[in-house]
Amino acid sequence: MRLGGPVFDKYQDPDGWAQAVRKLGYSAAYCPIGAEVADDVVRAYERAAQKADIVIAEVGAWSNPISPDDEKRKAALEKCRLQLALADRIGARCCVNITGSRGTQWDGPAAENFTEETFEMIVETTRGIIDDVKPTRTWFTLETMPWAYPDSADSYVRLIQAIDRDRFAAHLDPVNLVCSPQRYYANGKLIVECFEKLGPYLKSCHAKDIYLHPKLMTHLDEVRPGQGELDYATFLRELSKLPGVPLMLEHLPNAEEYRQAAEHIRSVGRGLGLSFA
């Protein structure tokens, strides 16, 4: 199994980056460079990753390609194309974005997010990105979300079937799917369902945790792994069946928080007889 996260140490070159990743005990990493970087530099980072047995898990394309603002939508589409091309150049497992939002906040809730019209927009937009770039070594993926498609394993399968592109795959963030007390208390079952239905398509996963506050109304907060109730035993057990799929830590404020999160995940893994490369 492979665990990864951000790198905080300064480095001067690709080998220094790889050493910084390995110093953290990681065997997976986020793409360390941007789309503007020259091909020879991209190749140098790819070689450094291969030499250190590091998988470049994902290239983020965080933007809103279905924005109601034409300029923002066009900029988002261009970013998606550039980042997908970068993922293909460096040999990352995937390029990942969210589907976006029909509201004013790029990743926010909106009533229109769950309409059939929006579903069709997502299908056509995603097809266009993949068809323009024509990746051969990577996949374009959409992160699961609480208030936008894909908001369940079934809606993700429906998207995969509707988009109908070989280079479209799946990305799983189970915490983002825990959007009710019902899902919170049955999140292990939710995780199993996701792996059963999305396993053949999965390219990368995010590692977070979630906590339900005991006050009205429903308050769910993202927290550091180990401080919430995500069923990490089930998560790791299912993930271990797909040894090529990396687990990536995110959204923590500093290196110490990442260290504690990684140690919690490794500890749960040890209890199951599982280990990370």
XYZ file of N, CA and C in Angstrom:
831
model
N 0.837 -1.190 0.000
C 0.000 0.000 0.000
C 0.879 1.251 0.000
N 0.332 2.339 -0.517
C 1.102 3.579 -0.623
C 0.364 4.730 0.058
N 1.102 5.450 0.896
C 0.586 6.629 1.588
C 1.379 7.838 1.122
N 0.703 8.972 0.991
C 1.390 10.180 0.560
C 0.744 11.426 1.123
N 1.395 12.557 0.876
C 0.892 13.835 1.337
C 1.797 14.951 0.864
N 1.515 16.179 1.264
C 2.354 17.309 0.869
C 3.749 17.224 1.477
N 4.698 17.903 0.829
C 6.077 17.996 1.306
C 6.328 19.425 1.769
N 6.860 19.584 2.979
C 7.109 20.910 3.534
C 8.581 21.310 3.453
N 9.484 20.337 3.387
C 10.910 20.657 3.296
C 11.222 21.344 1.972
N 12.191 22.256 2.013
C 12.668 22.894 0.790
C 13.583 21.928 0.041
N 13.548 21.993 -1.269
C 14.423 21.151 -2.081
C 14.844 21.938 -3.317
N 15.967 21.525 -3.895
C 16.558 22.279 -4.994
C 16.394 21.616 -6.355
N 16.107 20.319 -6.349
C 16.073 19.598 -7.615
C 15.197 18.356 -7.462
N 14.962 17.630 -8.543
C 14.094 16.451 -8.467
C 14.543 15.414 -7.450
N 15.843 15.143 -7.377
C 16.317 14.158 -6.400
C 16.089 14.646 -4.973
N 16.248 15.946 -4.751
C 15.975 16.506 -3.428
C 14.513 16.379 -3.055
N 13.646 16.580 -4.048
C 12.212 16.389 -3.806
C 11.918 14.947 -3.423
N 12.478 14.001 -4.171
C 12.239 12.584 -3.885
C 12.737 12.215 -2.493
N 13.887 12.759 -2.106
C 14.411 12.497 -0.763
C 13.477 13.057 0.305
N 12.905 14.250 0.046
C 11.983 14.859 1.007
C 10.717 14.022 1.156
N 10.239 13.466 0.058
C 9.060 12.593 0.110
C 9.366 11.353 0.936
N 10.491 10.728 0.653
C 10.861 9.491 1.344
C 11.187 9.730 2.819
N 11.701 10.901 3.140
C 11.996 11.248 4.532
C 10.734 11.199 5.390
N 9.597 11.489 4.789
C 8.314 11.468 5.491
C 7.722 10.063 5.569
N 8.395 9.104 4.977
C 7.885 7.737 4.959
C 6.832 7.510 3.901
N 6.731 8.433 2.946
C 5.735 8.329 1.892
C 6.299 7.570 0.693
N 5.427 6.873 -0.004
C 5.787 6.275 -1.289
C 4.851 6.767 -2.391
N 4.066 7.796 -2.083
C 3.208 8.466 -3.059
C 3.301 9.963 -2.812
N 3.057 10.744 -3.852
C 3.214 12.193 -3.727
C 2.275 12.908 -4.675
N 1.971 14.158 -4.310
C 1.292 15.044 -5.245
C 2.307 15.524 -6.279
N 1.834 15.868 -7.457
C 2.723 16.374 -8.495
C 3.418 17.638 -7.987
N 4.753 17.679 -8.030
C 5.477 18.792 -7.416
C 5.693 19.990 -8.332
N 5.254 19.933 -9.570
C 5.533 21.002 -10.528
C 4.260 21.411 -11.255
N 4.333 22.565 -11.915
C 3.184 23.098 -12.622
C 3.222 22.822 -14.112
N 2.127 23.125 -14.773
C 1.985 22.821 -16.199
C 2.916 23.650 -17.071
N 3.431 24.753 -16.525
C 4.297 25.628 -17.315
C 5.726 25.105 -17.434
N 6.066 24.077 -16.680
C 7.438 23.573 -16.620
C 7.812 22.864 -17.924
N 9.062 23.043 -18.336
C 9.556 22.459 -19.585
C 9.592 20.936 -19.512
N 9.529 20.319 -20.675
C 9.456 18.860 -20.740
C 10.657 18.175 -20.105
N 11.856 18.755 -20.248
C 13.026 18.098 -19.676
C 12.967 18.074 -18.159
N 12.394 19.118 -17.563
C 12.242 19.153 -16.107
C 11.175 18.148 -15.669
N 10.092 18.077 -16.413
C 9.049 17.090 -16.118
C 9.638 15.684 -16.136
N 10.421 15.391 -17.152
C 11.034 14.062 -17.255
C 11.995 13.793 -16.097
N 12.699 14.839 -15.651
C 13.633 14.665 -14.532
C 12.885 14.304 -13.253
N 11.734 14.928 -13.023
C 10.940 14.590 -11.835
C 10.353 13.188 -11.961
N 9.937 12.821 -13.147
C 9.418 11.466 -13.338
C 10.503 10.428 -13.056
N 11.717 10.678 -13.546
C 12.819 9.740 -13.305
C 13.163 9.662 -11.825
N 13.172 10.816 -11.144
C 13.479 10.828 -9.712
C 12.443 10.032 -8.932
N 11.177 10.162 -9.318
C 10.113 9.403 -8.654
C 10.298 7.911 -8.883
N 10.581 7.538 -10.098
C 10.769 6.118 -10.409
C 11.950 5.535 -9.645
N 13.050 6.286 -9.587
C 14.257 5.814 -8.910
C 14.015 5.603 -7.419
N 13.173 6.455 -6.827
C 12.889 6.368 -5.391
C 11.646 5.537 -5.089
N 11.069 4.907 -6.099
C 9.841 4.120 -5.949
C 8.717 4.964 -5.356
N 8.516 6.128 -5.952
C 7.438 7.036 -5.561
C 6.419 7.098 -6.696
N 5.164 6.923 -6.366
C 4.088 7.087 -7.333
C 3.578 8.520 -7.255
N 3.541 9.203 -8.385
C 2.904 10.522 -8.431
C 1.408 10.269 -8.556
N 0.706 10.500 -7.456
C -0.684 10.055 -7.348
C -1.639 10.875 -8.194
N -1.468 12.195 -8.144
C -2.466 13.015 -8.815
C -1.954 14.413 -9.103
N -2.535 15.001 -10.112
C -2.346 16.405 -10.460
C -3.691 17.082 -10.260
N -3.746 18.090 -9.420
C -5.002 18.786 -9.173
C -5.343 19.754 -10.298
N -6.617 19.824 -10.621
C -7.106 20.775 -11.628
C -8.243 21.590 -11.022
N -8.093 21.988 -9.769
C -9.190 22.541 -8.976
C -9.746 23.814 -9.599
N -10.983 23.718 -10.059
C -11.625 24.808 -10.782
C -13.092 24.449 -11.001
N -13.826 25.363 -11.624
C -15.266 25.158 -11.818
C -15.637 25.184 -13.301
N -15.510 24.041 -13.982
C -15.784 24.016 -15.424
C -17.257 24.086 -15.803
N -18.157 24.142 -14.815
C -19.579 24.351 -15.132
C -20.079 25.659 -14.510
N -19.149 26.580 -14.252
C -19.506 27.864 -13.640
C -20.529 28.618 -14.485
N -21.470 29.319 -13.829
C -22.406 30.153 -14.583
C -21.745 31.403 -15.168
N -20.531 31.709 -14.698
C -19.762 32.839 -15.213
C -18.924 32.356 -16.405
N -19.181 32.903 -17.581
C -18.524 32.415 -18.796
C -17.008 32.490 -18.716
N -16.484 33.597 -18.207
C -15.031 33.747 -18.141
C -14.414 32.740 -17.181
N -15.047 32.549 -16.036
C -14.538 31.574 -15.073
C -14.628 30.158 -15.635
N -15.705 29.891 -16.340
C -15.875 28.558 -16.927
C -14.797 28.287 -17.979
N -14.546 29.267 -18.850
C -13.518 29.091 -19.881
C -12.136 28.910 -19.258
N -11.840 29.699 -18.220
C -10.546 29.570 -17.544
C -10.415 28.207 -16.879
N -11.509 27.725 -16.314
C -11.487 26.414 -15.661
C -11.249 25.304 -16.673
N -11.899 25.388 -17.810
C -11.709 24.368 -18.846
C -10.267 24.344 -19.334
N -9.682 25.523 -19.497
C -8.285 25.575 -19.923
C -7.365 24.999 -18.852
N -7.655 25.298 -17.592
C -6.851 24.725 -16.506
C -6.953 23.209 -16.505
N -8.150 22.683 -16.678
C -8.324 21.226 -16.710
C -7.519 20.602 -17.837
N -7.532 21.236 -18.996
C -6.768 20.694 -20.126
C -5.267 20.717 -19.838
N -4.783 21.834 -19.306
C -3.351 21.951 -19.009
C -2.918 20.956 -17.938
N -3.728 20.808 -16.902
C -3.354 19.913 -15.807
C -3.456 18.445 -16.212
N -4.442 18.112 -17.028
C -4.522 16.742 -17.535
C -3.318 16.439 -18.424
N -2.923 17.405 -19.242
C -1.734 17.213 -20.074
C -0.492 17.041 -19.209
N -0.378 17.814 -18.124
C 0.755 17.665 -17.206
C 0.764 16.276 -16.585
N -0.394 15.803 -16.151
C -0.477 14.463 -15.561
C -0.009 13.407 -16.553
N -0.344 13.605 -17.813
C 0.078 12.649 -18.834
C 1.581 12.749 -19.085
N 2.102 13.974 -19.076
C 3.539 14.176 -19.308
C 4.375 13.529 -18.212
N 3.931 13.638 -16.958
C 4.738 13.158 -15.839
C 4.382 11.731 -15.434
N 3.328 11.177 -16.024
C 2.943 9.809 -15.705
C 2.233 9.662 -14.381
N 1.473 10.694 -13.984
C 0.694 10.612 -12.744
C -0.450 9.619 -12.911
N -0.918 9.077 -11.798
C -2.032 8.124 -11.870
C -3.316 8.789 -12.343
N -3.483 10.072 -12.017
C -4.692 10.747 -12.475
C -4.537 12.251 -12.383
N -5.411 12.934 -13.088
C -5.676 14.350 -12.892
C -7.046 14.410 -12.230
N -7.184 15.207 -11.177
C -8.441 15.219 -10.433
C -8.985 16.633 -10.288
N -10.272 16.753 -10.465
C -11.006 17.983 -10.203
C -12.319 17.590 -9.546
N -13.110 18.559 -9.164
C -14.502 18.305 -8.816
C -15.341 18.638 -10.045
N -16.595 18.235 -10.034
C -17.433 18.574 -11.188
C -17.698 20.066 -11.243
N -17.654 20.733 -10.080
C -17.913 22.155 -10.025
C -19.281 22.450 -9.435
N -19.711 23.695 -9.603
C -20.987 24.124 -9.034
C -21.673 25.099 -9.970
N -23.008 25.070 -9.966
C -23.795 26.044 -10.726
C -24.009 27.309 -9.917
N -23.487 27.337 -8.695
C -23.614 28.510 -7.842
C -22.422 29.438 -7.970
N -22.358 30.438 -7.088
C -21.293 31.437 -7.163
C -19.984 30.945 -6.557
N -20.052 30.027 -5.603
C -18.844 29.457 -5.002
C -18.411 28.249 -5.821
N -17.150 28.221 -6.224
C -16.700 27.213 -7.200
C -16.925 25.784 -6.735
N -16.856 25.564 -5.426
C -17.041 24.218 -4.879
C -18.214 24.150 -3.915
N -19.149 25.079 -4.055
C -20.215 25.207 -3.079
C -21.526 24.561 -3.489
N -22.488 24.546 -2.553
C -23.799 23.972 -2.842
C -24.636 24.892 -3.724
N -25.515 24.286 -4.487
C -26.467 25.033 -5.310
C -27.595 24.088 -5.688
N -28.804 24.609 -5.726
C -29.952 23.765 -6.059
C -29.790 23.122 -7.430
N -29.158 23.856 -8.355
C -29.018 23.347 -9.719
C -27.996 22.219 -9.837
N -27.181 22.007 -8.803
C -26.123 20.993 -8.894
C -26.662 19.592 -9.148
N -27.893 19.337 -8.722
C -28.424 17.979 -8.829
C -29.478 17.819 -9.922
N -29.543 18.775 -10.838
C -30.507 18.652 -11.928
C -29.954 17.760 -13.038
N -30.855 17.266 -13.861
C -30.435 16.452 -15.004
C -29.653 17.292 -16.003
N -30.009 18.565 -16.106
C -29.274 19.467 -16.998
C -27.808 19.554 -16.576
N -27.572 19.674 -15.272
C -26.200 19.745 -14.778
C -25.463 18.440 -15.029
N -26.137 17.327 -14.823
C -25.512 16.028 -15.106
C -25.033 15.979 -16.554
N -25.868 16.423 -17.477
C -25.487 16.407 -18.894
C -24.348 17.381 -19.171
N -24.348 18.530 -18.479
C -23.236 19.474 -18.630
C -21.924 18.831 -18.200
N -21.956 18.114 -17.081
C -20.755 17.441 -16.577
C -20.259 16.415 -17.590
N -21.181 15.651 -18.143
C -20.816 14.631 -19.132
C -20.138 15.276 -20.337
N -20.760 16.300 -20.899
C -20.210 16.926 -22.103
C -18.898 17.641 -21.811
N -18.819 18.313 -20.669
C -17.594 19.021 -20.292
C -16.433 18.055 -20.116
N -16.684 16.961 -19.427
C -15.625 15.984 -19.169
C -15.183 15.307 -20.454
N -16.125 14.955 -21.288
C -15.767 14.379 -22.594
C -14.872 15.341 -23.375
N -15.249 16.621 -23.368
C -14.488 17.613 -24.122
C -13.059 17.743 -23.638
N -12.869 17.748 -22.315
C -11.519 17.851 -21.752
C -10.668 16.663 -22.187
N -11.214 15.473 -22.040
C -10.466 14.256 -22.393
C -10.207 14.194 -23.895
N -11.202 14.526 -24.693
C -11.048 14.458 -26.147
C -10.036 15.485 -26.656
N -9.960 16.646 -26.012
C -9.000 17.671 -26.429
C -7.565 17.252 -26.110
N -7.357 16.676 -24.932
C -6.000 16.339 -24.477
C -5.528 14.993 -25.024
N -6.438 14.057 -25.132
C -6.118 12.695 -25.594
C -4.992 12.049 -24.773
N -5.172 11.932 -23.463
C -4.121 11.326 -22.634
C -3.929 9.849 -22.962
N -2.706 9.387 -22.791
C -2.397 7.972 -23.033
C -1.805 7.285 -21.809
N -1.351 8.085 -20.813
C -0.683 7.488 -19.646
C -1.404 7.777 -18.335
N -2.438 8.584 -18.375
C -3.123 8.970 -17.145
C -4.621 8.981 -17.385
N -5.368 9.329 -16.332
C -6.831 9.365 -16.399
C -7.342 10.663 -15.794
N -8.452 11.157 -16.318
C -9.141 12.293 -15.717
C -10.172 11.747 -14.742
N -10.235 12.318 -13.550
C -11.156 11.840 -12.516
C -11.883 13.011 -11.874
N -12.989 12.704 -11.211
C -13.782 13.697 -10.490
C -13.929 13.252 -9.044
N -13.587 14.136 -8.134
C -13.649 13.795 -6.715
C -15.099 13.731 -6.232
N -15.389 12.747 -5.398
C -16.717 12.650 -4.790
C -16.983 13.873 -3.912
N -18.249 14.306 -3.869
C -18.621 15.522 -3.148
C -19.945 15.340 -2.404
N -20.184 16.140 -1.352
C -21.436 16.015 -0.606
C -22.618 16.700 -1.280
N -22.340 17.727 -2.092
C -23.445 18.507 -2.653
C -23.293 18.743 -4.156
N -22.645 17.818 -4.797
C -22.530 17.847 -6.252
C -22.247 16.433 -6.731
N -22.573 16.165 -7.979
C -22.214 14.865 -8.548
C -20.699 14.739 -8.651
N -20.158 13.540 -8.428
C -20.780 12.308 -7.951
C -20.896 12.314 -6.430
N -22.113 12.128 -5.938
C -22.382 12.184 -4.497
C -22.676 10.807 -3.910
N -22.426 9.760 -4.681
C -22.625 8.383 -4.225
C -21.901 7.459 -5.195
N -21.733 6.215 -4.788
C -21.129 5.243 -5.702
C -21.989 5.073 -6.949
N -23.300 5.035 -6.765
C -24.195 4.833 -7.911
C -24.143 6.001 -8.888
N -24.100 7.243 -8.368
C -24.038 8.382 -9.284
C -22.695 8.423 -10.001
N -21.643 7.924 -9.342
C -20.338 7.861 -10.006
C -20.367 6.835 -11.138
N -20.942 5.675 -10.884
C -21.062 4.657 -11.932
C -21.874 5.203 -13.103
N -22.933 5.928 -12.789
C -23.751 6.513 -13.857
C -22.927 7.501 -14.689
N -22.096 8.309 -14.028
C -21.237 9.242 -14.757
C -20.238 8.502 -15.642
N -19.612 7.478 -15.095
C -18.639 6.701 -15.870
C -19.287 6.139 -17.133
N -20.479 5.603 -16.976
C -21.176 5.020 -18.126
C -21.593 6.090 -19.129
N -22.034 7.250 -18.627
C -22.500 8.308 -19.524
C -21.339 8.994 -20.244
N -20.242 9.237 -19.534
C -19.080 9.894 -20.150
C -18.454 8.992 -21.203
N -18.363 7.706 -20.896
C -17.995 6.695 -21.896
C -16.655 7.006 -22.572
N -15.647 7.263 -21.758
C -14.296 7.482 -22.265
C -13.334 6.577 -21.503
N -12.455 5.893 -22.240
C -11.504 4.980 -21.602
C -10.615 5.694 -20.598
N -10.340 6.969 -20.839
C -9.433 7.715 -19.966
C -10.168 8.526 -18.906
N -11.404 8.159 -18.644
C -12.109 8.681 -17.471
C -12.156 7.582 -16.428
N -11.786 7.920 -15.198
C -11.737 6.934 -14.121
C -12.312 7.547 -12.850
N -12.072 6.902 -11.714
C -12.696 7.318 -10.454
C -11.662 7.733 -9.421
N -12.078 8.653 -8.571
C -11.292 9.132 -7.433
C -12.219 9.102 -6.225
N -11.730 8.578 -5.101
C -12.602 8.420 -3.933
C -12.116 9.235 -2.745
N -13.002 10.087 -2.248
C -12.817 10.763 -0.963
C -14.043 10.413 -0.129
N -13.962 9.353 0.690
C -15.161 8.904 1.403
C -15.712 9.932 2.379
N -14.841 10.746 2.976
C -15.329 11.761 3.916
C -16.300 12.710 3.222
N -16.030 13.048 1.972
C -16.909 13.968 1.250
C -18.303 13.401 1.013
N -18.442 12.088 1.119
C -19.748 11.458 0.931
C -20.550 11.370 2.224
N -19.892 11.608 3.355
C -20.565 11.493 4.656
C -21.247 12.829 4.946
N -22.478 12.966 4.474
C -23.175 14.247 4.539
C -24.480 14.168 5.332
N -24.624 13.115 6.147
C -25.815 12.976 6.990
C -25.471 12.089 8.177
N -26.237 12.165 9.266
C -26.007 11.231 10.377
C -26.151 9.779 9.953
N -27.052 9.516 9.024
C -27.244 8.141 8.565
C -25.971 7.605 7.908
N -25.368 8.409 7.050
C -24.118 7.981 6.417
C -22.965 7.981 7.422
N -22.985 8.906 8.346
C -21.924 8.997 9.359
C -21.827 7.707 10.156
N -22.963 7.226 10.635
C -22.949 6.037 11.491
C -22.850 4.733 10.701
N -23.010 4.818 9.404
C -22.875 3.621 8.561
C -21.776 3.826 7.522
N -20.746 4.619 7.890
C -19.754 4.953 6.868
C -18.913 3.755 6.441
N -18.768 2.758 7.311
C -18.062 1.546 6.903
C -18.778 0.848 5.761
N -20.092 0.754 5.885
C -20.902 0.148 4.818
C -20.798 0.972 3.537
N -20.796 2.298 3.683
C -20.657 3.194 2.535
C -19.320 2.959 1.830
N -18.247 2.820 2.610
C -16.916 2.588 2.042
C -16.878 1.275 1.267
N -17.433 0.224 1.855
C -17.463 -1.075 1.170
C -18.215 -0.957 -0.153
N -19.345 -0.275 -0.138
C -20.121 -0.097 -1.369
C -19.305 0.628 -2.437
N -18.574 1.668 -2.021
C -17.762 2.422 -2.981
C -16.700 1.542 -3.624
N -16.032 0.744 -2.819
C -14.993 -0.120 -3.376
C -15.587 -1.227 -4.244
N -16.737 -1.742 -3.863
C -17.372 -2.781 -4.677
C -17.755 -2.255 -6.054
N -18.261 -1.025 -6.098
C -18.772 -0.484 -7.355
C -17.735 0.305 -8.151
N -16.767 0.907 -7.454
C -15.800 1.771 -8.129
C -14.403 1.176 -8.201
N -14.170 0.082 -7.492
C -12.837 -0.503 -7.416
C -12.115 -0.635 -8.743
N -12.754 -1.169 -9.776
C -12.056 -1.341 -11.059
C -11.626 -0.030 -11.708
N -12.238 1.084 -11.274
C -11.956 2.376 -11.893
C -11.072 3.280 -11.030
N -10.813 2.914 -9.783
C -10.161 3.818 -8.832
C -8.698 4.058 -9.174
N -8.295 5.330 -9.112
C -6.905 5.705 -9.372
C -6.227 6.327 -8.157
N -6.979 6.976 -7.267
C -6.388 7.606 -6.087
C -7.487 7.850 -5.061
N -7.083 7.939 -3.785
C -8.032 8.206 -2.693
C -7.481 9.297 -1.788
N -8.376 10.039 -1.149
C -7.991 11.038 -0.160
C -8.248 10.522 1.254
N -7.368 10.911 2.166
C -7.447 10.487 3.566
C -7.756 11.686 4.450
N -8.945 11.687 5.027
C -9.364 12.727 5.964
C -10.146 12.023 7.071
N -10.846 12.785 7.894
C -11.735 12.198 8.890
C -12.891 13.155 9.097
N -13.912 12.697 9.818
C -15.116 13.506 9.974
C -15.707 13.297 11.356
N -16.231 14.406 11.906
C -16.785 14.374 13.266
C -18.168 15.014 13.276
N -19.133 14.322 13.875
C -20.496 14.832 14.029
C -20.637 15.461 15.403
N -20.889 16.769 15.437
C -21.036 17.473 16.715
C -22.405 17.180 17.335
N -22.452 16.990 18.649
C -23.720 16.675 19.326
C -24.539 17.925 19.630
N -24.877 18.673 18.591
C -25.706 19.859 18.783
C -26.593 20.029 17.558
N -27.763 20.618 17.786
C -28.675 20.878 16.677
C -28.257 22.144 15.939
N -28.429 22.228 14.600
C -28.854 21.100 13.762
C -27.634 20.236 13.448
N -27.654 19.560 12.312
C -26.542 18.676 11.978
C -25.288 19.478 11.649
N -24.198 19.185 12.377
C -22.909 19.840 12.131
C -21.844 18.770 11.925
N -21.348 18.653 10.722
C -20.288 17.702 10.386
C -19.035 18.478 10.016
N -17.930 18.167 10.668
C -16.674 18.855 10.389
C -15.600 17.888 9.925
N -14.822 18.318 8.951
C -13.628 17.578 8.558
C -12.571 17.758 9.646
N -11.954 16.659 10.051
C -10.919 16.692 11.085
C -9.749 15.805 10.653
N -8.685 15.870 11.449
C -7.502 15.059 11.159
C -7.798 13.571 11.342
N -7.278 12.716 10.469
C -7.457 11.277 10.673
C -7.094 10.853 12.090
N -8.044 10.157 12.727
C -7.871 9.752 14.112
C -8.690 10.563 15.085
N -9.208 11.715 14.643
C -10.010 12.573 15.513
C -11.500 12.496 15.198
N -11.867 11.673 14.247
C -13.268 11.541 13.871
C -13.715 10.100 13.904
N -14.727 9.795 13.119
C -15.343 8.469 13.169
C -15.297 7.724 11.839
N -14.464 8.174 10.889
C -14.368 7.396 9.661
C -13.822 6.015 9.989
N -14.414 5.008 9.408
C -14.020 3.622 9.675
C -12.747 3.299 8.892
N -11.605 3.701 9.473
C -10.338 3.509 8.770
C -9.965 2.042 8.637
N -10.399 1.208 9.554
C -10.111 -0.220 9.417
C -10.746 -0.763 8.138
N -12.002 -0.414 7.919
C -12.671 -0.844 6.688
C -12.045 -0.186 5.467
N -11.750 1.100 5.560
C -11.142 1.839 4.450
C -9.829 1.176 4.021
N -8.941 0.910 4.977
C -7.645 0.321 4.646
C -7.777 -1.123 4.186
N -8.696 -1.844 4.788
C -8.892 -3.236 4.376
C -9.339 -3.303 2.908
N -10.265 -2.433 2.541
C -10.729 -2.406 1.152
C -9.637 -1.894 0.218
N -8.921 -0.860 0.654
C -7.870 -0.284 -0.179
C -6.742 -1.280 -0.427
N -6.479 -2.133 0.545
C -5.392 -3.110 0.410
C -5.650 -4.112 -0.712
N -6.902 -4.226 -1.123
C -7.235 -5.117 -2.240
C -6.850 -4.501 -3.586
N -6.514 -3.207 -3.562
C -6.109 -2.478 -4.772
C -4.749 -1.855 -4.498
N -3.680 -2.640 -4.464
C -2.381 -2.161 -3.976
C -1.779 -1.017 -4.777
N -2.223 -0.802 -5.996
C -1.678 0.298 -6.780
C -2.293 1.646 -6.479
N -3.399 1.675 -5.736
C -4.130 2.925 -5.498
C -3.563 3.635 -4.276
N -2.992 4.834 -4.429
C -2.412 5.544 -3.285
C -3.469 6.215 -2.420
N -3.101 6.445 -1.167
C -3.946 7.140 -0.195
C -3.249 8.441 0.161
N -3.907 9.573 -0.122
C -3.251 10.870 -0.019
C -3.865 11.741 1.074
N -3.021 12.142 2.027
C -3.435 13.058 3.086
C -3.592 14.467 2.519
N -4.533 15.226 3.082
C -4.741 16.594 2.602
C -5.420 17.450 3.667
N -5.404 18.774 3.412
C -6.178 19.774 4.152
C -5.728 19.990 5.599
N -4.522 19.597 5.959
C -4.037 19.824 7.320
C -3.136 21.056 7.347
N -3.047 21.743 8.501
C -2.399 23.056 8.526
C -0.878 23.057 8.558
N -0.255 21.969 8.985
C 1.201 22.008 9.132
C 1.787 20.595 9.113
N 3.104 20.537 9.099
C 3.807 19.257 8.990
C 3.524 18.339 10.171
N 3.407 18.899 11.368
C 3.161 18.070 12.554
C 1.791 17.398 12.484
N 0.799 18.114 12.004
C -0.529 17.513 11.848
C -0.492 16.371 10.826
N 0.254 16.576 9.761
C 0.394 15.499 8.777
C 1.118 14.300 9.369
N 2.128 14.552 10.194
C 2.849 13.441 10.825
C 1.915 12.623 11.697
N 1.095 13.313 12.495
C 0.160 12.609 13.372
C -0.893 11.844 12.569
N -1.362 12.449 11.493
C -2.354 11.772 10.645
C -1.764 10.510 10.023
N -0.544 10.627 9.513
C 0.108 9.468 8.896
C 0.330 8.366 9.917
N 0.725 8.741 11.130
C 0.973 7.732 12.161
C -0.318 7.018 12.546
N -1.417 7.755 12.615
C -2.698 7.111 12.922
C -3.049 6.082 11.854
N -2.917 6.461 10.602
C -3.271 5.547 9.515
C -2.357 4.333 9.517
N -1.071 4.558 9.721
C -0.140 3.418 9.784
C -0.466 2.511 10.969
N -0.863 3.107 12.086
C -1.195 2.320 13.274
C -2.418 1.439 13.027
N -3.437 2.009 12.398
C -4.616 1.210 12.055
C -4.215 0.085 11.107
N -3.362 0.412 10.144
C -2.901 -0.608 9.211
C -2.154 -1.736 9.904
N -1.274 -1.377 10.844
C -0.526 -2.409 11.572
C -1.462 -3.337 12.322
N -2.524 -2.781 12.881
C -3.492 -3.599 13.599
C -4.211 -4.596 12.711
N -4.211 -4.317 11.419
C -4.849 -5.216 10.447
C -3.836 -6.112 9.748
N -2.564 -5.962 10.125
C -1.521 -6.724 9.443
C -1.158 -6.149 8.092
N -1.439 -4.846 7.893
C -1.155 -4.176 6.629
C -0.011 -3.194 6.818
N 0.730 -2.943 5.771
C 1.843 -1.999 5.855
C 1.893 -1.154 4.595
N 2.589 -0.024 4.710
C 2.764 0.886 3.585
C 4.191 0.804 3.077
N 4.355 0.863 1.769
C 5.682 0.767 1.152
C 6.537 1.970 1.547
